[in-house]
Coordinates of C-alpha atoms (C1' of nucleotides) in Angstrom, one line a residue:
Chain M
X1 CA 0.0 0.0 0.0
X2 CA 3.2 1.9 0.5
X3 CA 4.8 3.8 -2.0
X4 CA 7.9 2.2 -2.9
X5 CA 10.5 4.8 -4.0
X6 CA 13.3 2.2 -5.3
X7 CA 11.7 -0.2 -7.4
X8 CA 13.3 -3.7 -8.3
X9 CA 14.7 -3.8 -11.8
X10 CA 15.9 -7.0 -13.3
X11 CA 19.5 -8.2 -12.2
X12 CA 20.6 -8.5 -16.3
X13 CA 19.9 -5.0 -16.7
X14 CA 21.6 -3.8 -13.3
X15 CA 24.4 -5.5 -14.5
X16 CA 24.0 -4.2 -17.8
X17 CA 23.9 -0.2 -16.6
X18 CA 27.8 -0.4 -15.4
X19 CA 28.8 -0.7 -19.1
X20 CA 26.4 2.0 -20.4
X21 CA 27.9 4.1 -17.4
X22 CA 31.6 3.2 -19.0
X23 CA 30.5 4.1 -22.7
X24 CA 28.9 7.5 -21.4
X25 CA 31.8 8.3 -19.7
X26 CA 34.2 7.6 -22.7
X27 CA 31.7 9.7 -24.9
X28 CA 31.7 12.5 -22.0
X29 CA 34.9 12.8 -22.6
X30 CA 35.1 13.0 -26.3
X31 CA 32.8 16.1 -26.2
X32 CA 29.5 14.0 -27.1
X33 CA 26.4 16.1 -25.4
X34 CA 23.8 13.9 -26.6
X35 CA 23.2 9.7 -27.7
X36 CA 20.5 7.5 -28.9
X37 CA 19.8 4.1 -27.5
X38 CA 20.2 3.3 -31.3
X39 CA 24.0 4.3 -31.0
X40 CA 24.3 3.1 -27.8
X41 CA 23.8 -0.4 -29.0
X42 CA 25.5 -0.7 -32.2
X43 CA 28.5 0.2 -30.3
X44 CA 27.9 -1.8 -27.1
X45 CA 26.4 -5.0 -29.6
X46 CA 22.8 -5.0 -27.9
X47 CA 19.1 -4.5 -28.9
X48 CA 18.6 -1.0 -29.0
X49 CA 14.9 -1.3 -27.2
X50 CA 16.3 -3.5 -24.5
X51 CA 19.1 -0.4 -24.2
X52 CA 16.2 1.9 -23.9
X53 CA 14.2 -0.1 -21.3
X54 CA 17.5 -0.7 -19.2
X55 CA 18.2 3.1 -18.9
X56 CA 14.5 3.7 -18.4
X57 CA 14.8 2.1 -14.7
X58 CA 17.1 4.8 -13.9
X59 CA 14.4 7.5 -14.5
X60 CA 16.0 9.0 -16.7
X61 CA 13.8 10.4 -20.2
X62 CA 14.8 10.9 -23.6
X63 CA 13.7 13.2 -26.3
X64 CA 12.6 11.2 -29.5
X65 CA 14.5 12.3 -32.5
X66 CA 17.8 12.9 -30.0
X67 CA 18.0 10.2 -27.5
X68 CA 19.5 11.4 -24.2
X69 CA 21.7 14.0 -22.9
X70 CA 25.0 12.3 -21.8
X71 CA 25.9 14.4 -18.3
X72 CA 22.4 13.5 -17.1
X73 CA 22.4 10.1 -17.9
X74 CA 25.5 9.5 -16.4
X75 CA 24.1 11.1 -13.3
X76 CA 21.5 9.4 -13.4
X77 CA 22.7 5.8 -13.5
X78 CA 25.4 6.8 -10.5
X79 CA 22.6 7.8 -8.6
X80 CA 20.3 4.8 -9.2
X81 CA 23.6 3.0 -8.6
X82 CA 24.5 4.6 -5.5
X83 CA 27.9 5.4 -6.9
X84 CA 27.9 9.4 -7.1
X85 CA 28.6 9.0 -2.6
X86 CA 31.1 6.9 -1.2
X87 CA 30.5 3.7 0.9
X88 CA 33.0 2.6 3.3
X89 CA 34.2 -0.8 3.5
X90 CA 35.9 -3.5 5.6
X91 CA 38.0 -6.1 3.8
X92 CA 39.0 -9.3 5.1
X93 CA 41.6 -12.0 3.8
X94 CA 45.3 -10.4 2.9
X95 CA 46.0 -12.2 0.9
X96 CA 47.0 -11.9 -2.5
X97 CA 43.7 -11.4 -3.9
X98 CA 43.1 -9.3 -1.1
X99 CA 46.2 -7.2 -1.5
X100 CA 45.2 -6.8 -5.4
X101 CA 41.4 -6.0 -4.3
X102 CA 43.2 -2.9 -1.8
X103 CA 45.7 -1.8 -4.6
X104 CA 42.4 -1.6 -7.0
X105 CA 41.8 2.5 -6.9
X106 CA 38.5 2.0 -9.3
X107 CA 36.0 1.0 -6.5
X108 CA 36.1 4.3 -5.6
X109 CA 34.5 5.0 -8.9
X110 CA 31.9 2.9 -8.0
X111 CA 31.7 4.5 -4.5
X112 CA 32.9 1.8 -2.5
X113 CA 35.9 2.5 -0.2
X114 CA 37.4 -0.1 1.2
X115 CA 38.9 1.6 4.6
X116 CA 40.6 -1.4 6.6
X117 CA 41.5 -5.0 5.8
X118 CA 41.4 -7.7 8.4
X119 CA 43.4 -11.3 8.6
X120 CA 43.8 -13.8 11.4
X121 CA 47.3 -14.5 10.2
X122 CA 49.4 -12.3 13.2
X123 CA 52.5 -12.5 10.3
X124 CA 49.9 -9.9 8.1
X125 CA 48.9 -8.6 10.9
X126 CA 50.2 -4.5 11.5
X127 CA 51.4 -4.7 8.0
X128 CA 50.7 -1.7 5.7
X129 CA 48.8 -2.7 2.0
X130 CA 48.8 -0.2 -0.4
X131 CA 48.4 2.3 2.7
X132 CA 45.9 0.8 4.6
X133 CA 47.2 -1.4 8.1
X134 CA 45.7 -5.0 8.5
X135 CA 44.1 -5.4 11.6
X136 CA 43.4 -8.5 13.5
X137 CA 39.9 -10.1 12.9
X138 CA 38.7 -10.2 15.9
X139 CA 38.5 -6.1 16.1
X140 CA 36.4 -6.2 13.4
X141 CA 32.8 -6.4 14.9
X142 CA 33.4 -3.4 17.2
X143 CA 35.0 -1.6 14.4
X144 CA 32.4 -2.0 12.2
X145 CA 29.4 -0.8 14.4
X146 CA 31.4 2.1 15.4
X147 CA 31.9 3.5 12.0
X148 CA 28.9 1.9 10.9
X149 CA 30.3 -0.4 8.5
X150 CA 27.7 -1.6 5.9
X151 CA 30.1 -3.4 3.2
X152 CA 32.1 -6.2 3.2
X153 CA 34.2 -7.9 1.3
X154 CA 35.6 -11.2 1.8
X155 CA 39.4 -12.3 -0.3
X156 CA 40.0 -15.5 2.2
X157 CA 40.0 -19.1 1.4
X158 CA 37.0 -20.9 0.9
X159 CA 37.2 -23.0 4.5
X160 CA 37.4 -19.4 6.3
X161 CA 34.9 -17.5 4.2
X162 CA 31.6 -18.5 7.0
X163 CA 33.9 -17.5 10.1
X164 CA 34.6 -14.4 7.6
X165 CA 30.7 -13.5 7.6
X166 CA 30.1 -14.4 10.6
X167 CA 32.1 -11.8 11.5
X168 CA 30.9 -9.1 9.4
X169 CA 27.5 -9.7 10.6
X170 CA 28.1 -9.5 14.1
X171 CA 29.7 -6.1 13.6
X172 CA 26.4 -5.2 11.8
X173 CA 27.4 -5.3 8.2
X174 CA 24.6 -5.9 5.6
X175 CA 26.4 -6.3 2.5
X176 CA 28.8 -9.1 1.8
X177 CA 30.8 -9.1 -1.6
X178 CA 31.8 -13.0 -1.3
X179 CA 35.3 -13.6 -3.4
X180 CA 35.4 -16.8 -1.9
X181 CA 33.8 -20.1 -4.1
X182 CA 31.4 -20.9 -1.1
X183 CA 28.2 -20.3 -0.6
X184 CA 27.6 -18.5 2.6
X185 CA 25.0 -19.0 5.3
X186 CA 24.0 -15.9 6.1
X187 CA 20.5 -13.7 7.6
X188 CA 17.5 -13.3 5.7
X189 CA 18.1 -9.4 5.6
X190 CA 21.9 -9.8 4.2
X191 CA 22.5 -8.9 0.9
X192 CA 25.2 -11.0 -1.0
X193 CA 27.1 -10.8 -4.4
X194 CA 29.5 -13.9 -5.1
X195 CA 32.4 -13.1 -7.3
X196 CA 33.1 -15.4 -9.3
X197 CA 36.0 -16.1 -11.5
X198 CA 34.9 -19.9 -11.9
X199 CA 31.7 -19.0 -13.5
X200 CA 33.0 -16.6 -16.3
X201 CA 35.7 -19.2 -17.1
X202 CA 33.2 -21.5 -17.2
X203 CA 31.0 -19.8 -19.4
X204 CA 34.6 -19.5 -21.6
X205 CA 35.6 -22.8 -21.3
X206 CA 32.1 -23.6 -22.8
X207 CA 32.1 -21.3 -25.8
X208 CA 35.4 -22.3 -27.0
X209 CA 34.5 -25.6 -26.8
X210 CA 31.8 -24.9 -28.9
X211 CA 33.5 -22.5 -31.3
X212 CA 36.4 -24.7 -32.3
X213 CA 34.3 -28.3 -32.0
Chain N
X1 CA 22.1 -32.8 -40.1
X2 CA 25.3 -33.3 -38.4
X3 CA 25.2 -35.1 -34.8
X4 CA 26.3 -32.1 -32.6
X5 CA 28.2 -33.6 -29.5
X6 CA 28.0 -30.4 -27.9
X7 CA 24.4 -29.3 -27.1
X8 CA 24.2 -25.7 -25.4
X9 CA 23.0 -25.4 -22.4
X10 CA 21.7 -22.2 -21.0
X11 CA 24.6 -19.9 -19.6
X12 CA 23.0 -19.3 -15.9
X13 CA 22.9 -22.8 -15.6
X14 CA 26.7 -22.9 -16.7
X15 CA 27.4 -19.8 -14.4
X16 CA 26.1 -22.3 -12.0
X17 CA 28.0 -25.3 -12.2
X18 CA 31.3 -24.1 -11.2
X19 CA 29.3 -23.6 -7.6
X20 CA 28.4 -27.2 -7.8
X21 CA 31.4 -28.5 -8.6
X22 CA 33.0 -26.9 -5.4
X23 CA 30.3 -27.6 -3.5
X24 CA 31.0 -31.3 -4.5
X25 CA 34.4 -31.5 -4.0
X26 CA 33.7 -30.1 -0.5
X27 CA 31.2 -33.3 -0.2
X28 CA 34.2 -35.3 -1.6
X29 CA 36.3 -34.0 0.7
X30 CA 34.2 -35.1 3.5
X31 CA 34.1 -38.7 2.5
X32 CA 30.7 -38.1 0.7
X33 CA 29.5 -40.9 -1.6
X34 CA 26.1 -39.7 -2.7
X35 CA 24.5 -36.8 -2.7
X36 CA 20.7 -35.7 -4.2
X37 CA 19.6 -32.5 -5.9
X38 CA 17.3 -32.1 -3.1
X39 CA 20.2 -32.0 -0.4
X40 CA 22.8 -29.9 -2.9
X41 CA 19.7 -27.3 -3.5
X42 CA 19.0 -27.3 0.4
X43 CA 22.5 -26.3 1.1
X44 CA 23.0 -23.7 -2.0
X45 CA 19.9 -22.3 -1.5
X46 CA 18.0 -23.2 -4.8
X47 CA 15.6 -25.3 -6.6
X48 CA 15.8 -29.0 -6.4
X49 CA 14.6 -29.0 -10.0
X50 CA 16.9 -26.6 -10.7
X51 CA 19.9 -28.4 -9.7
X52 CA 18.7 -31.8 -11.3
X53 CA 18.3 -29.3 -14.7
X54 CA 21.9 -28.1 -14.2
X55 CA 23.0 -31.1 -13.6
X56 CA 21.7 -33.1 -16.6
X57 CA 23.6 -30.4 -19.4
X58 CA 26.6 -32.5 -18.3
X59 CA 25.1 -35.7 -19.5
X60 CA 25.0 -37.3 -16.0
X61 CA 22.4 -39.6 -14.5
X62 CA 21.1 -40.3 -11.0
X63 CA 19.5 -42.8 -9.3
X64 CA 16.1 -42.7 -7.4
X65 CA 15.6 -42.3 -4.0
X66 CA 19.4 -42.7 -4.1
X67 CA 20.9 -39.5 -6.3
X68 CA 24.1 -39.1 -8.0
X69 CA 27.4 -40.6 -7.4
X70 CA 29.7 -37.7 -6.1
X71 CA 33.0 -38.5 -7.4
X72 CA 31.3 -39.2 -11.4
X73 CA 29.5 -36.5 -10.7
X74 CA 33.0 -34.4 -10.4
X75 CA 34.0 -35.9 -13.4
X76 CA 31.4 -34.9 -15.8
X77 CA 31.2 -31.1 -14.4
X78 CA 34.7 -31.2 -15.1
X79 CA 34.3 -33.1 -18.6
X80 CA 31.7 -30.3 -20.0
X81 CA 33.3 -27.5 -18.7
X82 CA 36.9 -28.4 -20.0
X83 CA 38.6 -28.8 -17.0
X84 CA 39.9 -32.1 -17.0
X85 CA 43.2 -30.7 -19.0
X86 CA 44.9 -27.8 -19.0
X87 CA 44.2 -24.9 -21.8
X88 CA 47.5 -22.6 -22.1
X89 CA 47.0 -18.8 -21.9
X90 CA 48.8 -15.7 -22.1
X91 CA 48.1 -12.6 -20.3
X92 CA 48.3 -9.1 -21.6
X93 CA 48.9 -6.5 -19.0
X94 CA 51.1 -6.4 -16.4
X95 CA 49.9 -4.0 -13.7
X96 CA 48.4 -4.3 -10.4
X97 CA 45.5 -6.9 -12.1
X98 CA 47.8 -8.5 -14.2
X99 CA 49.9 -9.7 -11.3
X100 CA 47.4 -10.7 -9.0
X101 CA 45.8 -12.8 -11.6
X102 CA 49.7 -14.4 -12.5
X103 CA 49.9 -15.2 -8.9
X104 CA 46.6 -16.8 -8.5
X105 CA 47.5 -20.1 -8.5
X106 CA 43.7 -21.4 -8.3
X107 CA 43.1 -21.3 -12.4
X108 CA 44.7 -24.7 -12.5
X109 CA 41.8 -25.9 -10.9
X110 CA 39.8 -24.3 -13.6
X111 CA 41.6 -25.8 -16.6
X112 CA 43.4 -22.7 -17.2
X113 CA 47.4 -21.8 -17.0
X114 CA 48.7 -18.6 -17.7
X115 CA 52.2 -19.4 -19.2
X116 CA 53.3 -16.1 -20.1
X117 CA 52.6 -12.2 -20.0
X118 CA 53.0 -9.6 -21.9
X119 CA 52.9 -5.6 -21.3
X120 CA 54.2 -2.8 -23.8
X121 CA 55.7 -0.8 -21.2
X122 CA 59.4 -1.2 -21.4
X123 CA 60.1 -0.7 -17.8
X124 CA 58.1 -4.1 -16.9
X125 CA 59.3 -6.0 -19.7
X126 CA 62.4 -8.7 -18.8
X127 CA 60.8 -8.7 -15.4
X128 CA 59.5 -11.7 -13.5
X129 CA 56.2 -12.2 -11.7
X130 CA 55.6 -15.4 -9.9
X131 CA 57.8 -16.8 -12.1
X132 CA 56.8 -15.8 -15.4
X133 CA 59.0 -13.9 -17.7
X134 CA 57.0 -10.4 -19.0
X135 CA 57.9 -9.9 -22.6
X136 CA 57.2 -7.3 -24.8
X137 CA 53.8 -6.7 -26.7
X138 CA 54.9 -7.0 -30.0
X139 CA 56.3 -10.9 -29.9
X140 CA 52.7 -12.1 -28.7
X141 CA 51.2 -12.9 -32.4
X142 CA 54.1 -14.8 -33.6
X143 CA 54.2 -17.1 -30.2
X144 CA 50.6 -17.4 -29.8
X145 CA 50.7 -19.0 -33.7
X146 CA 53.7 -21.1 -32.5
X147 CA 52.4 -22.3 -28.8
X148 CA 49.0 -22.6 -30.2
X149 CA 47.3 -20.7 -27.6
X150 CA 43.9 -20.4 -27.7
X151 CA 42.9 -18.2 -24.9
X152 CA 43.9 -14.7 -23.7
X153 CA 43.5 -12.6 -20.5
X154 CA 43.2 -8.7 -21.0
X155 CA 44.4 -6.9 -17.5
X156 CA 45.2 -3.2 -19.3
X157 CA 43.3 0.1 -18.6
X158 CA 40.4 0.4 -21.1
X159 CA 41.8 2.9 -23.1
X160 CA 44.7 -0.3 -24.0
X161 CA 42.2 -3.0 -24.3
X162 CA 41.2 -2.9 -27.8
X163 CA 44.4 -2.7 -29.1
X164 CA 45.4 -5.8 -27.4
X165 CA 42.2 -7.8 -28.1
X166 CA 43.8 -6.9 -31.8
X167 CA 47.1 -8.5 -30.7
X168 CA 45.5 -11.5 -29.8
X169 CA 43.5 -11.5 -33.3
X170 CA 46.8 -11.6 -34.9
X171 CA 48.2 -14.2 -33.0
X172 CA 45.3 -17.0 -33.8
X173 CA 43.5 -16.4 -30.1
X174 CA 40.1 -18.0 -30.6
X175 CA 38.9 -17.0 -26.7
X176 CA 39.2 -13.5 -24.4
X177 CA 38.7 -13.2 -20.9
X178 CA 38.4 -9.1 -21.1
X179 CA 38.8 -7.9 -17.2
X180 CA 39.2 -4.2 -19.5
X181 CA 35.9 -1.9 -18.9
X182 CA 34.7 -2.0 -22.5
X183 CA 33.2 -3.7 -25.2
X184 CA 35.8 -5.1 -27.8
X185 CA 35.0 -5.1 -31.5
X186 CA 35.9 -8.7 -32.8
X187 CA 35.5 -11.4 -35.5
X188 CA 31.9 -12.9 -35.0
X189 CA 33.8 -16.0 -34.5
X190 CA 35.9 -14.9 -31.5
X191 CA 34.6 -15.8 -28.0
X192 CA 34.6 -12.9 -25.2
X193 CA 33.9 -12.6 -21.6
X194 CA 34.1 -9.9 -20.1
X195 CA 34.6 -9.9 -16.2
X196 CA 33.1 -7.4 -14.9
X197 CA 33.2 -6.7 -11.1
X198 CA 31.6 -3.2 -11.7
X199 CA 28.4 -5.2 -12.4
X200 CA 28.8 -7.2 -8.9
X201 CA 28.8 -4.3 -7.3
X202 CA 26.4 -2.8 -9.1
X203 CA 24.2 -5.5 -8.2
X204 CA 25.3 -5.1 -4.5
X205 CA 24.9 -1.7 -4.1
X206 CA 21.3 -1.5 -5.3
X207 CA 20.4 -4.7 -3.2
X208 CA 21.9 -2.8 -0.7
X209 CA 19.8 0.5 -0.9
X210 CA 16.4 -1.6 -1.1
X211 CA 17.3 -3.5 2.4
X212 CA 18.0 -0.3 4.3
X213 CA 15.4 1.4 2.4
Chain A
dT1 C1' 4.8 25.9 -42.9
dT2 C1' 4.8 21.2 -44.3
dT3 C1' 7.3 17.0 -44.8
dC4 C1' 10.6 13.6 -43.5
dA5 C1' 13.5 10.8 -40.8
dA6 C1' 15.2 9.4 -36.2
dT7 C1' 13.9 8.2 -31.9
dC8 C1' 11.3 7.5 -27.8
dG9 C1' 7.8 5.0 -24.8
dA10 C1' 4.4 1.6 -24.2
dG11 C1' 2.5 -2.6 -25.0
dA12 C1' 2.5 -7.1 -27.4
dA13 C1' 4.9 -11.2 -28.9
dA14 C1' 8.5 -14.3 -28.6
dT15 C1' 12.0 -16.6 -26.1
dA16 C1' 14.5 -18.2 -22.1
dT17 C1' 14.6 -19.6 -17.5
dT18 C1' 12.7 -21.2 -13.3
dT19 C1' 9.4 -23.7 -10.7
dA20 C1' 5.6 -27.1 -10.1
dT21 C1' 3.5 -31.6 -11.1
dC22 C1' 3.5 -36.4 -11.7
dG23 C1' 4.5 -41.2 -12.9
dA24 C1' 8.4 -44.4 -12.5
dT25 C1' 12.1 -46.5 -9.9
dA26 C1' 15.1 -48.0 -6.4
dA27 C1' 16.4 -48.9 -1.4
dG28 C1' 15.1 -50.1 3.0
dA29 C1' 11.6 -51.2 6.5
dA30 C1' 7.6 -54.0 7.8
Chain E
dT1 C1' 7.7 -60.3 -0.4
dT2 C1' 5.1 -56.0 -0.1
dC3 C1' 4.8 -51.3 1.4
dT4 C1' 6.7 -46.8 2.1
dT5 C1' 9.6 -43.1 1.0
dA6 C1' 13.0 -40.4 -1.4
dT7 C1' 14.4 -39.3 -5.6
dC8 C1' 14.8 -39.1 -10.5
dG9 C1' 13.4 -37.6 -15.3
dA10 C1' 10.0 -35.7 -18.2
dT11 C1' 6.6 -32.6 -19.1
dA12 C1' 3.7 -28.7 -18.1
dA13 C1' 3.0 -24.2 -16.0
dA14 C1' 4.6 -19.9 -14.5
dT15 C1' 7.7 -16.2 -14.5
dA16 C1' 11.3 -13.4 -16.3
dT17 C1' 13.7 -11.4 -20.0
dT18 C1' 14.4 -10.0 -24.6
dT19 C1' 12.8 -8.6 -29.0
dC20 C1' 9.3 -6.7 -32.0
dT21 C1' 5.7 -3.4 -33.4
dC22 C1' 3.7 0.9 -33.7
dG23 C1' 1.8 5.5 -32.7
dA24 C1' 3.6 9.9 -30.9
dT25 C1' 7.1 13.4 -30.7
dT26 C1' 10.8 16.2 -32.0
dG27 C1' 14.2 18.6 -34.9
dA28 C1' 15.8 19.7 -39.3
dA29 C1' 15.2 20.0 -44.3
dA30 C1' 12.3 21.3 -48.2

DNA sequence: TTTCAATCGAGAAATATTTATCGATAAGAA
DNA sequence: TTCTTATCGATAAATATTTCTCGATTGAAA
């Protein structure tokens, strides 16, 4: 009966906007002012009315005849994506995916800041990555609630990626980006994205096979 | 008219095997003999009829009231996906990504082995990382013909990527595994994935803003 | 001013994917 | 042996996603 303010939009097309938003960006800064979903999808190799539905969750218009400004699309994906503020983040697992994940400066651009990394190994433990010091894991929970955590990201092995999120949620976090190849058993109310490398180079594997059979 | 070996099966139920398969090895791991859909979809949270679905593209069979074997069950994830043997691949970028992914040793798991890398900065060239020589741009296309390498890993910025999706071209790479921000223009017959962790956290982000809405 | 071409937005149609239903089968208990 | 239960495989139904169609709108050219 409510009025619900963020409406659910299919997961293809939410994973869809982040290339848009890299296109629009690269024609931003060639000087374009103004594309067409028709454009938009010759170049990005997509149908140019499911290009024009995907932007339309955003809320942004477009003028027929034109398409759509470029600045305000942008804006208006990073706001639909909740990437024009940044969101702290606590990582845990230094590792060397970990240590790669801290060194990556492009979260940022897609507002996530990953503030403090987190290991059980005491060797990692007081070490600086890329400028940020590794803590021990058991700080984390108070840590978290104190700054009022709400992402985290897990880069350990797959046998420590539940005591990992177990973690995270007693310290109050709600959003777990899972690098690990485990599925996590986790709340009702957390939200959870699992990276994973296995399934692209699965999906790879599988077309290869099929290209060169 | 021809007797295709290789039926295609629907990509999210290949996105979801490689969660299976660990899943299973984990079950192997633990002295498992059987296992049924219904118990694998309890513990990954999905449909049993699902998981019998998914599992069927791989040409397995169970048994009733029993369910599958878990060790042949292994071995026909493995079999469709191609990762019973080892695929050679060379790596193009050798930045912060680039390493990380050199040093990963979990690929092998995968079916994949990065055996060399290649930048066209001149100061990274002759280096090692984890062991693997970085050589210069320019001699990729003439060992990639030699080596027979059929798969390629782009870690450059975007603005780098298409010119070394070209590279590849050259060289007789049938497959990319594009971790670059863009879209690459290709051969029709060429085979891309583009890893996208933008689009995890895309997906993260808005889940995120509609459970603390 | 009128005409034309490009594009949007909305809704319909087509396709893909997930979920439900049901008869058949196999293992173990009665 | 017969009954019961868990599970499979196949098919049908439901849902989600993509693609198509078409009238309306806009800017630019005639």
């Amino acid at each position: 009966m409510s009025v619900v303010p963020i409406k659910k939009a299919p997961e293809p097309t939410i994973r869809r906007l982040p290339d848009y938003y890299h296109y629009l960006k690269w024609m931003q800064s060639n000087g374009r002012e103004v594309v067409s979903c028709t454009h938009i999808a010759r170049d990005l190799d997509l149908d140019p009315t499911q290009v024009r539905k995907d932007l339309a969750v955003t809320g942004i218009r477009g003028k027929p005849k034109v398409g759509y400004l470029v600045t305000p699309l942008i804006e208006s994906i990073e706001n639909f994506l909740g990437w024009n503020n940044l969101t702290d983040a606590f990582l845990v697992g230094a590792g060397s995916l970990g240590t790669a994940l801290l060194g990556y400066q492009g979260f940022k651009q897609y507002g996530l800041n990953i503030v403090a990394a987190f290991d059980k190994d005491k060797r990692k433990i007081g070490k600086k990555i890329h400028g940020k010091e590794v803590l021990p894991l058991d700080k984390l929970p108070g840590l978290a609630e104190r700054m009022h955590i709400l992402i985290g990201v897990i880069s350990v092995p797959a046998e420590s990626a539940q005591a990992a999120a177990d973690v995270m949620v007693e310290g109050g976090i709600r959003a777990i980006w899972n690098f690990a190849p485990v599925s996590l058993d986790l709340p009702e109310d957390m939200v959870v994205q699992n990276e994973n490398l296995a399934s692209s180079l699965a999906v790879l594997s599988r077309q290869l096979a099929e290209a060169v059979k």
